[in-house]
mmCIF file of C-alpha atoms in Angstrom:
data_model
loop_
_atom_site.group_PDB
_atom_site.id
_atom_site.type_symbol
_atom_site.label_atom_id
_atom_site.label_comp_id
_atom_site.label_asym_id
_atom_site.label_seq_id
_atom_site.Cartn_x
_atom_site.Cartn_y
_atom_site.Cartn_z
ATOM 1 C CA SER S 1 15.563 14.714 5.427
ATOM 2 C CA TYR S 2 17.560 17.136 7.561
ATOM 3 C CA ILE S 3 21.250 16.385 8.089
ATOM 4 C CA PRO S 4 23.264 18.825 10.245
ATOM 5 C CA ASN S 5 26.421 20.172 8.609
ATOM 6 C CA LEU S 6 28.986 21.765 10.926
ATOM 7 C CA THR S 7 30.342 23.997 8.147
ATOM 8 C CA THR S 8 27.204 25.431 6.539
ATOM 9 C CA GLY S 9 24.591 24.775 9.203
ATOM 10 C CA GLN S 10 22.427 22.250 7.374
ATOM 11 C CA THR S 11 22.371 19.942 4.399
ATOM 12 C CA THR S 12 19.638 17.924 2.791
ATOM 13 C CA ARG S 13 20.103 14.617 1.088
ATOM 14 C CA ALA S 14 18.465 13.310 -2.049
ATOM 15 C CA ALA S 15 15.295 11.269 -1.695
ATOM 16 C CA GLU S 16 15.831 7.538 -1.544
ATOM 17 C CA THR S 17 14.616 5.655 -4.580
ATOM 18 C CA LEU S 18 14.041 2.018 -5.359
ATOM 19 C CA THR S 19 14.418 0.484 -8.780
ATOM 20 C CA GLY S 20 14.157 -3.099 -9.913
ATOM 21 C CA SER S 21 11.989 -3.911 -6.911
ATOM 22 C CA GLY S 22 10.214 -7.192 -6.714
ATOM 23 C CA ASN S 23 10.587 -10.355 -8.681
ATOM 24 C CA SER S 24 7.818 -10.784 -11.209
ATOM 25 C CA THR S 25 7.875 -14.562 -10.809
ATOM 26 C CA LEU S 26 6.868 -14.156 -7.156
ATOM 27 C CA ILE S 27 3.803 -11.979 -7.831
ATOM 28 C CA ASN S 28 0.609 -13.937 -8.432
ATOM 29 C CA SER S 29 -1.542 -12.120 -10.936
ATOM 30 C CA THR S 30 -4.858 -13.607 -9.838
ATOM 31 C CA GLU S 31 -4.658 -13.572 -6.038
ATOM 32 C CA GLY S 32 -2.417 -12.461 -3.220
ATOM 33 C CA VAL S 33 -1.763 -9.925 -0.491
ATOM 34 C CA LEU S 34 0.051 -6.597 -0.586
ATOM 35 C CA TYR S 35 1.358 -5.785 2.906
ATOM 36 C CA ALA S 36 3.157 -2.708 4.228
ATOM 37 C CA GLU S 37 4.039 -1.187 7.568
ATOM 38 C CA ILE S 38 4.004 2.493 6.709
ATOM 39 C CA ALA S 39 3.650 6.038 8.049
ATOM 40 C CA ALA S 40 3.253 9.345 6.234
ATOM 41 C CA LEU S 41 5.861 12.081 6.456
ATOM 42 C CA SER S 42 3.063 14.648 6.587
ATOM 43 C CA ASP S 43 -0.713 14.834 6.335
ATOM 44 C CA ASP S 44 -0.650 17.305 3.457
ATOM 45 C CA GLY S 45 -3.469 16.118 1.191
ATOM 46 C CA THR S 46 -1.295 14.588 -1.513
ATOM 47 C CA ASP S 47 -1.568 11.048 -2.895
ATOM 48 C CA ARG S 48 1.396 8.762 -2.071
ATOM 49 C CA CYS S 49 1.120 5.220 -3.432
ATOM 50 C CA ILE S 50 2.541 1.714 -3.266
ATOM 51 C CA ALA S 51 1.176 -0.640 -5.922
ATOM 52 C CA LEU S 52 1.310 -3.993 -7.622
ATOM 53 C CA SER S 53 0.686 -3.487 -11.325
ATOM 54 C CA ASP S 54 1.133 -4.676 -14.864
ATOM 55 C CA GLY S 55 2.873 -1.387 -15.703
ATOM 56 C CA THR S 56 -0.414 0.419 -16.378
ATOM 57 C CA VAL S 57 -3.066 1.991 -14.198
ATOM 58 C CA ASP S 58 -5.709 -0.408 -15.590
ATOM 59 C CA ASN S 59 -4.624 -3.468 -13.555
ATOM 60 C CA ARG S 60 -3.335 -2.719 -10.086
ATOM 61 C CA VAL S 61 -3.584 -3.168 -6.351
ATOM 62 C CA THR S 62 -2.864 0.238 -4.803
ATOM 63 C CA MET S 63 -2.313 1.211 -1.174
ATOM 64 C CA LEU S 64 -2.018 4.907 -0.468
ATOM 65 C CA PHE S 65 -2.149 7.886 1.774
ATOM 66 C CA GLY S 66 -4.670 9.983 -0.116
ATOM 67 C CA THR S 67 -6.038 13.467 -0.210
ATOM 68 C CA SER S 68 -8.373 12.863 2.759
ATOM 69 C CA SER S 69 -6.799 13.702 6.115
ATOM 70 C CA ASN S 70 -5.650 10.733 8.220
ATOM 71 C CA LYS S 71 -7.071 8.096 5.898
ATOM 72 C CA ILE S 72 -5.515 5.024 4.347
ATOM 73 C CA ARG S 73 -7.035 4.083 1.015
ATOM 74 C CA VAL S 74 -6.846 0.938 -1.087
ATOM 75 C CA LEU S 75 -7.913 0.672 -4.685
ATOM 76 C CA ILE S 76 -8.046 -2.389 -6.922
ATOM 77 C CA LYS S 77 -8.598 -2.077 -10.658
ATOM 78 C CA SER S 78 -9.103 -4.869 -13.156
ATOM 79 C CA GLY S 79 -9.242 -4.025 -16.838
ATOM 80 C CA GLY S 80 -9.668 -0.349 -15.981
ATOM 81 C CA ASN S 81 -12.715 -1.012 -13.799
ATOM 82 C CA GLY S 82 -12.739 -0.542 -10.045
ATOM 83 C CA SER S 83 -13.147 -3.813 -8.150
ATOM 84 C CA PHE S 84 -12.528 -2.468 -4.640
ATOM 85 C CA ASP S 85 -12.097 1.089 -3.356
ATOM 86 C CA GLU S 86 -12.179 1.803 0.364
ATOM 87 C CA GLU S 87 -10.787 4.415 2.730
ATOM 88 C CA TYR S 88 -10.239 3.919 6.460
ATOM 89 C CA GLN S 89 -9.849 6.701 9.038
ATOM 90 C CA VAL S 90 -6.882 6.256 11.402
ATOM 91 C CA THR S 91 -5.941 8.414 14.361
ATOM 92 C CA SER S 92 -2.905 9.728 12.507
ATOM 93 C CA THR S 93 -1.189 8.708 9.291
ATOM 94 C CA LEU S 94 2.021 10.029 10.861
ATOM 95 C CA ASP S 95 2.011 6.899 13.062
ATOM 96 C CA TYR S 96 3.029 3.519 11.657
ATOM 97 C CA HIS S 97 0.195 1.238 10.557
ATOM 98 C CA LYS S 98 0.300 -2.382 9.415
ATOM 99 C CA VAL S 99 -1.852 -2.610 6.285
ATOM 100 C CA ALA S 100 -2.711 -5.723 4.278
ATOM 101 C CA MET S 101 -4.840 -5.822 1.143
ATOM 102 C CA LYS S 102 -6.094 -9.262 0.068
ATOM 103 C CA TYR S 103 -7.155 -9.614 -3.553
ATOM 104 C CA LYS S 104 -8.792 -12.598 -5.197
ATOM 105 C CA ALA S 105 -11.786 -12.807 -7.553
ATOM 106 C CA ASN S 106 -14.897 -12.167 -5.449
ATOM 107 C CA ASP S 107 -12.828 -12.033 -2.238
ATOM 108 C CA PHE S 108 -11.285 -8.722 -1.200
ATOM 109 C CA ALA S 109 -10.365 -7.574 2.304
ATOM 110 C CA LEU S 110 -8.558 -4.649 3.906
ATOM 111 C CA TRP S 111 -6.845 -5.286 7.234
ATOM 112 C CA ILE S 112 -5.323 -2.464 9.292
ATOM 113 C CA ASP S 113 -3.626 -2.930 12.660
ATOM 114 C CA GLY S 114 -5.007 -6.413 13.306
ATOM 115 C CA VAL S 115 -8.636 -5.706 12.393
ATOM 116 C CA GLU S 116 -10.529 -6.453 9.186
ATOM 117 C CA ARG S 117 -11.849 -3.030 8.147
ATOM 118 C CA PHE S 118 -13.613 -3.737 4.816
ATOM 119 C CA THR S 119 -14.553 -6.744 2.686
ATOM 120 C CA ASP S 120 -16.208 -7.288 -0.663
ATOM 121 C CA THR S 121 -17.352 -10.573 -2.164
ATOM 122 C CA SER S 122 -17.855 -9.440 -5.739
ATOM 123 C CA GLY S 123 -15.446 -8.167 -8.343
ATOM 124 C CA SER S 124 -12.701 -9.208 -10.720
ATOM 125 C CA SER S 125 -9.103 -9.659 -9.710
ATOM 126 C CA PRO S 126 -6.517 -7.704 -11.699
ATOM 127 C CA SER S 127 -4.503 -9.599 -14.300
ATOM 128 C CA GLY S 128 -0.894 -9.435 -15.428
ATOM 129 C CA LEU S 129 0.488 -8.076 -12.148
ATOM 130 C CA ASP S 130 4.258 -8.332 -12.335
ATOM 131 C CA GLN S 131 5.653 -5.170 -10.693
ATOM 132 C CA LEU S 132 5.919 -3.752 -7.200
ATOM 133 C CA VAL S 133 6.191 0.025 -7.555
ATOM 134 C CA PHE S 134 6.296 2.949 -5.170
ATOM 135 C CA ASN S 135 3.924 5.074 -7.248
ATOM 136 C CA VAL S 136 0.544 4.637 -8.920
ATOM 137 C CA ALA S 137 2.007 2.359 -11.638
ATOM 138 C CA SER S 138 2.390 5.123 -14.201
ATOM 139 C CA GLY S 139 5.294 6.792 -12.403
ATOM 140 C CA THR S 140 3.044 9.448 -10.909
ATOM 141 C CA LEU S 141 2.062 9.914 -7.250
ATOM 142 C CA PRO S 142 5.338 8.590 -5.794
ATOM 143 C CA PHE S 143 5.330 7.228 -2.265
ATOM 144 C CA TYR S 144 6.897 9.729 0.117
ATOM 145 C CA GLY S 145 6.703 8.269 3.579
ATOM 146 C CA LYS S 146 8.294 5.971 6.113
ATOM 147 C CA CYS S 147 8.327 2.262 5.430
ATOM 148 C CA LYS S 148 9.405 -0.463 7.859
ATOM 149 C CA ALA S 149 8.295 -3.365 5.657
ATOM 150 C CA VAL S 150 6.708 -4.196 2.325
ATOM 151 C CA ALA S 151 5.805 -7.746 1.352
ATOM 152 C CA VAL S 152 3.913 -9.453 -1.432
ATOM 153 C CA PHE S 153 2.274 -12.815 -0.783
ATOM 154 C CA ASN S 154 1.474 -14.846 -3.880
ATOM 155 C CA GLU S 155 -1.694 -16.333 -2.416
ATOM 156 C CA ALA S 156 -4.694 -14.931 -0.575
ATOM 157 C CA LEU S 157 -4.040 -15.423 3.140
ATOM 158 C CA SER S 158 -6.659 -16.603 5.633
ATOM 159 C CA ASP S 159 -8.305 -14.205 8.083
ATOM 160 C CA THR S 160 -6.203 -15.662 10.904
ATOM 161 C CA GLU S 161 -2.998 -15.139 8.904
ATOM 162 C CA LEU S 162 -4.009 -11.570 8.013
ATOM 163 C CA GLN S 163 -4.859 -10.779 11.621
ATOM 164 C CA ASN S 164 -1.484 -12.129 12.784
ATOM 165 C CA LEU S 165 0.355 -10.265 10.027
ATOM 166 C CA THR S 166 -1.177 -6.893 10.834
ATOM 167 C CA ASN S 167 -1.399 -7.197 14.617
#
């Protein structure tokens, strides 16, 4: 980000990083909700991810700004197979959006800004989730964006709870 410097005219600071995030005992491997209130820094066609994972790309719950303009995408993989993959068009990814992804075997739902956008009633839940990472779980596709909140719920929330959370 830009920081004015009276001596040289401008200075930039290093990107903020987060290590040791999350507490693996609080992440439920079989069901839960990944929530974030996020905005993109730019709509430049690059993937920027937040994920729950087991340290691999085979088991994960991923929320991202993807390569499609002004779309928020969620992707759930279990054992390397896709269980849920949806993209939702927003007015602008530069604006903050409250996004919640519910995952549970045969019960997936994407909520954005107080409205359920997609559901699926078939598919396996990922296993072994024990990390909250700001990348795709392999260290690639780091999340560059603005983040007001990130939360992990260790149980699948009800529709009413998800509506209240994202409204």
